[in-house]
């Protein structure tokens, strides 16, 4: 007599496990008709122009650029990519045919008829024979057997001046989930169908004594959907990384770190009431990697280490000098200019002479807050790029006649907003 037993999940490859989960539950579960146009913090991460400005200080429109969403899931990320980059050619791929089908339906529904879709392992992307200007892979790398191999595969299809946006799970922020995943493996929940496993996890967690449940941060309200359980407590092959891991992996893949996507959140100085002098002195000598690592040791609050990377060997741009500012023109990030809600709300703040506030990047500290008297300084930008000297003249006319002081004030104000990639200088 022969028995056919289900294969234990540990015997399956990472791709087989991802396929079996995401074929049953394409991720994320967002209604097809929902637009991403007003999700500016999400679009920010997907914007080719924003990332390219960070890399080169040039404003390169997305028209005609070739963009890849690798591991596209149900296509929500692909839709953000398409909406954030008007006129770009969009290509999406995923292991799971059901996910690719949903992505195609979603993009067609929103009018992106000429996008291309492939059922394909991202490790085999070279088979397409396409080179990309920008590649995004959100919540994918850590699912691969060897994420460095995934990065290398992306590098092999990246144009010389292209940019990759990807992320890894943080080992420190997510440690509770890694512990519980191990616990649920021990009680056999990785080898049962998703609906059964999800229900068993709810029962298990609900049966824990209160102090134990609290210590593992269980909140049933967050886990009403099976997908939420599967993507956290029962996620096969989930792995955590640190900042030094990321830098090592990039180097092994022939890539260079450009920036964290939520970089306003990673300032070591922001963690102190007042930075002790010996720390300040030491910080000045640390590399970017060491500073970011210090941050994650002190405050590991980010689930993702979300980054932009480029080919190794590219030279970093130098910060703009005062002369650059005074001879340049400044403009709002094109994502803002293309966003009717932003234009409307900024104009309203201007008319009503009140402060302007908005959540800009996805970072907790990515909130833009412009005091009422400075909102009018940027008014000409609603019409398009404006010479910085014109903005200074206008600020002098509107307020203080002390030209030298006003120049310094305007430059500080513009520099801060440019650091957030809210403004761009040309
Ligand atoms: C958590 S989902 C993320 C979906 C999408 N990137 C997003 O953020 O909305 C992970 C996706 O990666 C896909 N995936 C995992 N390994 C892959 C591989 N080797 N090649 C292509 N897709 C893969 C899965 O099928 C799944 O759809």
mmCIF file of C-alpha atoms in Angstrom, residues 7 13 15 29-30 72-73 94 109 157 171 185 201 252 263 274 292 297 344 347 384 402 408:
data_model
loop_
_atom_site.group_PDB
_atom_site.id
_atom_site.type_symbol
_atom_site.label_atom_id
_atom_site.label_comp_id
_atom_site.label_asym_id
_atom_site.label_seq_id
_atom_site.Cartn_x
_atom_site.Cartn_y
_atom_site.Cartn_z
ATOM 1 C CA UNK A 7 5.429 17.364 2.103
ATOM 2 C CA UNK A 13 12.194 25.385 -1.309
ATOM 3 C CA UNK A 15 9.954 29.604 -3.823
ATOM 4 C CA UNK A 29 -5.930 42.288 -0.191
ATOM 5 C CA UNK A 30 -6.859 45.744 -1.519
ATOM 6 C CA UNK A 72 4.312 42.310 -7.475
ATOM 7 C CA UNK A 73 1.777 40.380 -5.367
ATOM 8 C CA UNK A 94 5.660 37.284 -9.528
ATOM 9 C CA UNK A 109 -8.873 48.750 -14.537
ATOM 10 C CA UNK A 157 19.009 43.718 -15.061
ATOM 11 C CA UNK A 171 16.010 41.441 12.990
ATOM 12 C CA UNK A 185 6.681 25.408 13.861
ATOM 13 C CA UNK A 201 -2.945 30.635 15.857
ATOM 14 C CA UNK A 252 28.529 41.156 -2.184
ATOM 15 C CA UNK A 263 15.766 58.541 6.377
ATOM 16 C CA UNK A 274 20.723 66.814 24.340
ATOM 17 C CA UNK A 292 22.372 53.894 11.135
ATOM 18 C CA UNK A 297 20.719 49.455 18.479
ATOM 19 C CA UNK A 344 -5.703 72.649 -3.627
ATOM 20 C CA UNK A 347 -3.548 77.178 -2.176
ATOM 21 C CA UNK A 384 6.454 75.975 -11.719
ATOM 22 C CA UNK A 402 17.090 93.176 6.039
ATOM 23 C CA UNK A 408 20.033 83.318 5.088
#
